């Protein structure tokens, strides 16, 4: 790759985020076998309550919700799925970026790719198509403009992705454990590379329209875990990239990373099982209260929003002793 043809932001992506030209780690087959054994051991109780036809599905959003606040998780779980503006924007932007990667001849620029993404999404029969149908003309133009801006940021900030890097957008990935009774599910915004023999050469990136939040770091480590279990070799690196700032965070995947991700999965699975069996949720007021559907009926949540620290502390100490 000729770095002199890239702008400074693109060069930063190549050198800092992708670690272009640096040696990659290697792993023997026992590495993933031991990780899977550890996961299956920790998940055994949870798995026993499921079947391969009705597996316990652990996705990044489920893990984040239940570990952020169990009340938040129950609130979300009880609500019927509803497409949000942020979700629609994310799906449409990924679709536009995908077009720019796989079909540059028909969609040579962000404008054409955005037109395609909106037309394609509108012709479906899913939640996104219904959401788009409900927009008036001005709202639709606004969304189109935002998608086009984000797709433009992508091509401005990222180098052209070569075919030999095996670029995948919205890459669905599942890993089955415990005889199919537990399923780890992820969808990577962008994945590049693939393992070569025992050499880790995969990079997984979560693209963010805005900046990063605390949970995003745990979520990319979850991706590393899913990829390791299903492929047998970890990604060499996982990363976050903000299209708003052009900045990124990249983390080498290590045994410690995967061990922490494994513990987080086991902890979340145990909590989900206990909640299903009727345990009262442990409430953890925090920033999530601001968008939690239960905040109106949740005293610690309201206190957090209203900044009443005394009520929060008394409730958290009661909740932690009752679990
Ligand atoms: S309002 Fe806050 S504390 Fe209450 S359930 Fe929601 S996230 Fe949890």
Tab-separated table of C-alpha atoms and ligand atoms in Angstrom:
chain	number	residue	atom	x	y	z
A	1	UNK	CA	0.000	0.000	0.000
A	2	UNK	CA	1.291	3.441	-0.983
A	3	UNK	CA	0.845	5.517	2.183
A	4	UNK	CA	1.799	8.746	0.396
A	5	UNK	CA	-1.501	8.612	-1.507
A	6	UNK	CA	-3.500	8.606	1.736
A	7	UNK	CA	-4.584	11.590	3.815
A	8	UNK	CA	-3.352	11.793	7.458
A	9	UNK	CA	-6.535	10.253	8.873
A	10	UNK	CA	-6.383	7.319	6.442
A	11	UNK	CA	-2.697	6.840	7.241
A	12	UNK	CA	-3.550	6.719	10.955
A	13	UNK	CA	-6.115	4.005	10.272
A	14	UNK	CA	-3.568	1.961	8.313
A	15	UNK	CA	-0.670	2.309	10.739
A	16	UNK	CA	-2.340	2.633	14.161
A	17	UNK	CA	-5.675	0.876	13.813
A	18	UNK	CA	-4.771	-1.834	11.324
A	19	UNK	CA	-1.157	-2.205	12.446
A	20	UNK	CA	-0.196	-2.639	8.809
A	21	UNK	CA	3.027	-4.618	8.340
A	22	UNK	CA	3.413	-5.584	12.009
A	23	UNK	CA	3.909	-9.248	12.943
A	24	UNK	CA	0.762	-11.122	13.984
A	25	UNK	CA	0.483	-13.553	16.911
A	26	UNK	CA	0.113	-17.295	16.441
A	27	UNK	CA	-2.002	-19.733	18.435
A	28	UNK	CA	-1.981	-23.486	18.791
A	29	UNK	CA	-5.247	-25.463	18.608
A	30	UNK	CA	-5.284	-25.941	22.381
A	31	UNK	CA	-5.838	-22.192	22.918
A	32	UNK	CA	-9.421	-22.074	21.664
A	33	UNK	CA	-10.146	-25.585	22.997
A	34	UNK	CA	-9.280	-24.456	26.513
A	35	UNK	CA	-11.302	-21.281	26.128
A	36	UNK	CA	-14.352	-23.222	24.933
A	37	UNK	CA	-13.965	-25.698	27.810
A	38	UNK	CA	-13.850	-22.841	30.279
A	39	UNK	CA	-16.899	-21.178	28.760
A	40	UNK	CA	-18.896	-24.400	28.674
A	41	UNK	CA	-17.997	-25.128	32.258
A	42	UNK	CA	-19.189	-21.681	33.363
A	43	UNK	CA	-22.350	-21.887	31.240
A	44	UNK	CA	-23.364	-25.433	32.228
A	45	UNK	CA	-26.131	-24.396	34.658
A	46	UNK	CA	-27.597	-21.856	32.232
A	47	UNK	CA	-27.364	-24.274	29.305
A	48	UNK	CA	-29.265	-26.980	31.206
A	49	UNK	CA	-32.407	-24.821	31.030
A	50	UNK	CA	-32.288	-24.630	27.226
A	51	UNK	CA	-32.328	-26.908	24.211
A	52	UNK	CA	-30.699	-26.665	20.785
A	53	UNK	CA	-34.140	-25.673	19.444
A	54	UNK	CA	-34.498	-22.954	22.055
A	55	UNK	CA	-30.949	-21.868	22.863
A	56	UNK	CA	-29.893	-19.181	25.275
A	57	UNK	CA	-28.896	-16.418	22.854
A	58	UNK	CA	-26.247	-14.034	24.155
A	59	UNK	CA	-25.736	-10.941	22.030
A	60	UNK	CA	-23.723	-7.826	22.779
A	61	UNK	CA	-26.826	-5.753	23.547
A	62	UNK	CA	-28.273	-8.412	25.861
A	63	UNK	CA	-25.005	-8.662	27.775
A	64	UNK	CA	-24.637	-4.905	28.013
A	65	UNK	CA	-28.207	-4.385	29.203
A	66	UNK	CA	-28.253	-7.065	31.896
A	67	UNK	CA	-24.819	-6.101	33.213
A	68	UNK	CA	-25.603	-2.375	33.134
A	69	UNK	CA	-28.846	-2.723	35.117
A	70	UNK	CA	-31.075	-5.764	35.382
A	71	UNK	CA	-34.114	-3.477	35.542
A	72	UNK	CA	-33.077	-1.954	32.227
A	73	UNK	CA	-32.774	-5.416	30.703
A	74	UNK	CA	-36.243	-6.480	31.929
A	75	UNK	CA	-37.736	-3.234	30.705
A	76	UNK	CA	-36.252	-3.677	27.222
A	77	UNK	CA	-37.152	-7.361	27.125
A	78	UNK	CA	-40.807	-6.572	27.862
A	79	UNK	CA	-41.096	-3.992	25.108
A	80	UNK	CA	-41.947	-5.010	21.559
A	81	UNK	CA	-39.115	-4.305	19.137
A	82	UNK	CA	-39.268	-0.792	17.734
A	83	UNK	CA	-36.936	0.638	15.122
A	84	UNK	CA	-35.250	3.804	16.381
A	85	UNK	CA	-33.749	6.615	14.341
A	86	UNK	CA	-30.239	5.726	15.556
A	87	UNK	CA	-30.685	2.079	14.595
A	88	UNK	CA	-32.057	2.987	11.168
A	89	UNK	CA	-29.157	5.357	10.594
A	90	UNK	CA	-26.658	2.657	11.529
A	91	UNK	CA	-28.187	-0.007	9.270
A	92	UNK	CA	-28.476	2.348	6.290
A	93	UNK	CA	-24.932	3.644	6.702
A	94	UNK	CA	-23.523	0.120	6.853
A	95	UNK	CA	-25.491	-0.770	3.746
A	96	UNK	CA	-24.126	2.277	1.906
A	97	UNK	CA	-20.561	1.458	3.010
A	98	UNK	CA	-21.036	-2.125	1.887
A	99	UNK	CA	-22.031	-0.917	-1.595
A	100	UNK	CA	-18.922	1.244	-1.770
A	101	UNK	CA	-16.848	-1.834	-0.958
A	102	UNK	CA	-18.470	-4.479	-3.120
A	103	UNK	CA	-19.902	-2.660	-6.132
A	104	UNK	CA	-17.925	0.482	-6.885
A	105	UNK	CA	-18.843	0.322	-10.563
A	106	UNK	CA	-22.569	0.756	-9.976
A	107	UNK	CA	-22.178	2.826	-6.787
A	108	UNK	CA	-18.996	4.837	-7.299
A	109	UNK	CA	-19.587	7.444	-4.573
A	110	UNK	CA	-21.417	7.926	-1.247
A	111	UNK	CA	-24.348	9.625	-2.970
A	112	UNK	CA	-25.058	6.651	-5.260
A	113	UNK	CA	-24.453	4.169	-2.443
A	114	UNK	CA	-26.890	6.044	-0.185
A	115	UNK	CA	-29.568	6.134	-2.887
A	116	UNK	CA	-29.194	2.376	-3.257
A	117	UNK	CA	-29.262	1.748	0.506
A	118	UNK	CA	-32.486	3.710	0.982
A	119	UNK	CA	-34.238	2.248	-2.049
A	120	UNK	CA	-33.249	-1.284	-1.068
A	121	UNK	CA	-34.295	-0.851	2.568
A	122	UNK	CA	-37.626	0.721	1.579
A	123	UNK	CA	-38.528	-2.204	-0.669
A	124	UNK	CA	-38.288	-4.740	2.162
A	125	UNK	CA	-40.989	-5.983	4.511
A	126	UNK	CA	-39.154	-5.592	7.793
A	127	UNK	CA	-39.156	-3.068	10.629
A	128	UNK	CA	-36.774	-0.733	8.813
A	129	UNK	CA	-39.017	-0.634	5.717
A	130	UNK	CA	-42.054	0.206	7.895
A	131	UNK	CA	-40.084	2.882	9.727
A	132	UNK	CA	-38.987	4.467	6.451
A	133	UNK	CA	-42.540	4.354	5.101
A	134	UNK	CA	-43.692	6.347	8.135
A	135	UNK	CA	-41.362	9.272	7.401
A	136	UNK	CA	-42.570	12.354	5.604
A	137	UNK	CA	-40.563	13.691	2.667
A	138	UNK	CA	-38.504	16.129	4.757
A	139	UNK	CA	-37.622	13.478	7.339
A	140	UNK	CA	-36.612	11.088	4.590
A	141	UNK	CA	-34.352	13.698	3.015
A	142	UNK	CA	-32.818	14.384	6.417
A	143	UNK	CA	-32.022	10.704	6.930
A	144	UNK	CA	-30.662	10.448	3.415
A	145	UNK	CA	-28.382	13.422	4.068
A	146	UNK	CA	-27.098	11.925	7.323
A	147	UNK	CA	-26.396	8.538	5.732
A	148	UNK	CA	-24.588	10.188	2.840
A	149	UNK	CA	-22.519	12.294	5.267
A	150	UNK	CA	-21.500	9.219	7.283
A	151	UNK	CA	-20.670	7.219	4.150
A	152	UNK	CA	-18.575	10.175	2.964
A	153	UNK	CA	-16.775	10.280	6.302
A	154	UNK	CA	-15.994	6.595	5.883
A	155	UNK	CA	-14.322	7.008	2.503
A	156	UNK	CA	-12.562	10.147	3.728
A	157	UNK	CA	-11.216	8.475	6.885
A	158	UNK	CA	-10.562	4.920	5.704
A	159	UNK	CA	-8.138	3.827	2.995
A	160	UNK	CA	-9.581	2.014	-0.028
A	161	UNK	CA	-10.102	-1.537	1.246
A	162	UNK	CA	-8.297	-4.002	-0.994
A	163	UNK	CA	-10.039	-7.214	-2.025
A	164	UNK	CA	-7.141	-9.214	-0.607
A	165	UNK	CA	-8.088	-7.898	2.847
A	166	UNK	CA	-11.415	-9.780	2.614
A	167	UNK	CA	-13.552	-6.831	3.772
A	168	UNK	CA	-16.927	-7.817	5.272
A	169	UNK	CA	-19.607	-5.341	6.356
A	170	UNK	CA	-22.414	-6.282	8.783
A	171	UNK	CA	-20.787	-9.699	9.152
A	172	UNK	CA	-23.099	-12.014	11.142
A	173	UNK	CA	-21.240	-14.414	13.407
A	174	UNK	CA	-22.568	-17.094	15.750
A	175	UNK	CA	-20.751	-19.533	17.982
A	176	UNK	CA	-22.559	-22.530	19.463
A	177	UNK	CA	-21.625	-23.905	22.851
A	178	UNK	CA	-22.852	-26.647	25.190
A	179	UNK	CA	-24.204	-28.808	22.362
A	180	UNK	CA	-26.053	-25.887	20.756
A	181	UNK	CA	-27.886	-24.907	23.959
A	182	UNK	CA	-26.040	-21.584	24.112
A	183	UNK	CA	-25.462	-19.320	21.145
A	184	UNK	CA	-23.135	-16.331	21.151
A	185	UNK	CA	-24.355	-13.968	18.462
A	186	UNK	CA	-22.646	-10.922	16.984
A	187	UNK	CA	-22.757	-8.756	13.923
A	188	UNK	CA	-19.458	-7.052	13.160
A	189	UNK	CA	-19.750	-3.669	11.471
A	190	UNK	CA	-16.519	-4.302	9.600
A	191	UNK	CA	-14.132	-7.258	9.548
A	192	UNK	CA	-10.903	-7.538	7.583
A	193	UNK	CA	-8.486	-10.409	7.013
A	194	UNK	CA	-8.676	-14.050	8.013
A	195	UNK	CA	-6.408	-16.427	9.917
A	196	UNK	CA	-3.568	-17.977	7.924
A	197	UNK	CA	-2.814	-21.348	9.492
A	198	UNK	CA	-2.131	-20.623	13.146
A	199	UNK	CA	-1.528	-16.912	12.533
A	200	UNK	CA	-4.176	-14.442	13.744
A	201	UNK	CA	-4.863	-11.994	10.909
A	202	UNK	CA	-8.463	-10.883	11.485
A	203	UNK	CA	-9.366	-7.344	12.512
A	204	UNK	CA	-12.881	-6.517	13.746
A	205	UNK	CA	-14.065	-2.908	13.880
A	206	UNK	CA	-17.172	-1.346	15.372
A	207	UNK	CA	-17.978	1.839	13.462
A	208	UNK	CA	-19.661	4.538	15.517
A	209	UNK	CA	-21.552	7.479	14.091
A	210	UNK	CA	-20.703	9.461	17.233
A	211	UNK	CA	-18.091	8.879	19.939
A	212	UNK	CA	-17.471	5.815	22.147
A	213	UNK	CA	-19.225	4.900	25.403
A	214	UNK	CA	-17.908	2.738	28.244
A	215	UNK	CA	-19.819	-0.373	27.153
A	216	UNK	CA	-18.369	-0.274	23.623
A	217	UNK	CA	-14.981	-1.476	24.845
A	218	UNK	CA	-16.549	-4.579	26.405
A	219	UNK	CA	-18.587	-5.168	23.268
A	220	UNK	CA	-15.584	-5.402	20.955
A	221	UNK	CA	-13.977	-7.871	23.408
A	222	UNK	CA	-17.160	-9.931	23.121
A	223	UNK	CA	-16.664	-9.937	19.346
A	224	UNK	CA	-13.147	-11.258	19.881
A	225	UNK	CA	-14.558	-14.076	21.983
A	226	UNK	CA	-17.228	-15.016	19.419
A	227	UNK	CA	-14.661	-15.086	16.629
A	228	UNK	CA	-12.239	-17.203	18.647
A	229	UNK	CA	-14.870	-19.789	19.510
A	230	UNK	CA	-16.264	-20.092	16.015
A	231	UNK	CA	-13.028	-19.946	13.998
A	232	UNK	CA	-10.540	-21.382	16.491
A	233	UNK	CA	-8.082	-18.464	16.160
A	234	UNK	CA	-8.674	-15.065	17.805
A	235	UNK	CA	-8.685	-11.838	15.824
A	236	UNK	CA	-5.312	-10.147	16.274
A	237	UNK	CA	-7.053	-6.918	17.155
A	238	UNK	CA	-10.468	-5.348	17.788
A	239	UNK	CA	-11.184	-1.654	17.384
A	240	UNK	CA	-13.676	1.186	17.580
A	241	UNK	CA	-13.735	3.961	15.012
A	242	UNK	CA	-15.756	7.161	15.356
A	243	UNK	CA	-16.956	8.655	12.078
A	244	UNK	CA	-17.787	11.880	13.905
A	245	UNK	CA	-14.276	12.508	15.238
A	246	UNK	CA	-12.191	10.384	12.877
A	247	UNK	CA	-10.555	8.924	15.990
A	248	UNK	CA	-10.162	5.295	16.889
A	249	UNK	CA	-9.318	2.926	19.703
A	250	UNK	CA	-7.534	-0.318	18.884
A	251	UNK	CA	-6.774	-3.136	21.287
A	252	UNK	CA	-4.634	-6.211	20.674
A	253	UNK	CA	-6.528	-9.371	21.577
A	254	UNK	CA	-4.742	-11.287	24.310
A	255	UNK	CA	-5.455	-14.245	26.575
A	256	UNK	CA	-6.378	-11.721	29.291
A	257	UNK	CA	-8.858	-9.958	26.971
A	258	UNK	CA	-10.575	-13.212	26.141
A	259	UNK	CA	-10.555	-14.382	29.726
A	260	UNK	CA	-12.331	-11.187	30.839
A	261	UNK	CA	-14.852	-11.520	27.988
A	262	UNK	CA	-15.468	-15.133	28.981
A	263	UNK	CA	-16.182	-14.152	32.610
A	264	UNK	CA	-18.544	-11.432	31.462
A	265	UNK	CA	-20.522	-13.906	29.337
A	266	UNK	CA	-20.787	-16.386	32.216
A	267	UNK	CA	-21.861	-13.649	34.633
A	268	UNK	CA	-24.534	-12.353	32.253
A	269	UNK	CA	-25.844	-15.858	31.502
A	270	UNK	CA	-26.154	-16.592	35.225
A	271	UNK	CA	-28.018	-13.313	35.821
A	272	UNK	CA	-30.385	-13.993	32.914
A	273	UNK	CA	-31.154	-17.457	34.312
A	274	UNK	CA	-31.839	-16.106	37.805
A	275	UNK	CA	-34.112	-13.362	36.455
A	276	UNK	CA	-35.988	-15.928	34.402
A	277	UNK	CA	-36.475	-17.985	37.559
A	278	UNK	CA	-38.018	-14.933	39.245
A	279	UNK	CA	-35.216	-13.266	41.178
A	280	UNK	CA	-35.810	-9.552	41.775
A	281	UNK	CA	-33.634	-7.405	39.489
A	282	UNK	CA	-30.612	-5.656	40.930
A	283	UNK	CA	-30.949	-1.978	40.002
A	284	UNK	CA	-27.847	0.012	39.118
A	285	UNK	CA	-28.766	3.624	38.492
A	286	UNK	CA	-26.510	5.431	36.072
A	287	UNK	CA	-26.514	7.178	32.695
A	288	UNK	CA	-28.767	4.423	31.253
A	289	UNK	CA	-31.638	5.741	33.442
A	290	UNK	CA	-31.892	8.643	31.007
A	291	UNK	CA	-33.178	6.389	28.242
A	292	UNK	CA	-34.633	3.495	30.265
A	293	UNK	CA	-38.333	2.839	29.692
A	294	UNK	CA	-38.796	2.097	33.425
A	295	UNK	CA	-37.376	5.344	34.750
A	296	UNK	CA	-40.851	6.760	35.486
A	297	UNK	CA	-41.591	3.899	37.920
A	298	UNK	CA	-38.110	3.407	39.293
A	299	UNK	CA	-37.211	5.473	42.417
A	300	UNK	CA	-33.422	5.018	42.153
A	301	UNK	CA	-33.604	5.757	38.428
A	302	UNK	CA	-35.588	8.948	39.020
A	303	UNK	CA	-33.194	9.912	41.812
A	304	UNK	CA	-30.235	9.436	39.505
A	305	UNK	CA	-31.849	11.562	36.823
A	306	UNK	CA	-32.655	14.214	39.430
A	307	UNK	CA	-29.175	13.853	40.946
A	308	UNK	CA	-30.385	12.770	44.408
A	309	UNK	CA	-27.326	10.858	45.603
A	310	UNK	CA	-28.772	9.875	49.021
A	311	UNK	CA	-31.669	7.942	47.528
A	312	UNK	CA	-29.370	6.272	45.010
A	313	UNK	CA	-26.852	5.123	47.619
A	314	UNK	CA	-29.477	3.767	49.999
A	315	UNK	CA	-31.155	1.818	47.194
A	316	UNK	CA	-27.930	0.424	45.739
A	317	UNK	CA	-26.795	-0.835	49.138
A	318	UNK	CA	-30.188	-2.538	49.686
A	319	UNK	CA	-30.096	-4.064	46.197
A	320	UNK	CA	-26.576	-5.415	46.550
A	321	UNK	CA	-27.319	-7.120	49.854
A	322	UNK	CA	-30.562	-8.660	48.568
A	323	UNK	CA	-28.927	-10.479	45.633
B	1	LIG	S1	-34.314	3.655	35.600
B	1	LIG	FE1	-32.154	3.221	35.916
B	1	LIG	S2	-32.034	2.027	37.801
B	1	LIG	FE2	-34.167	1.997	37.098
B	1	LIG	S3	-34.366	0.144	35.889
B	1	LIG	FE3	-33.867	1.793	34.472
B	1	LIG	S4	-31.631	1.799	34.278
B	1	LIG	FE4	-32.171	0.598	36.100
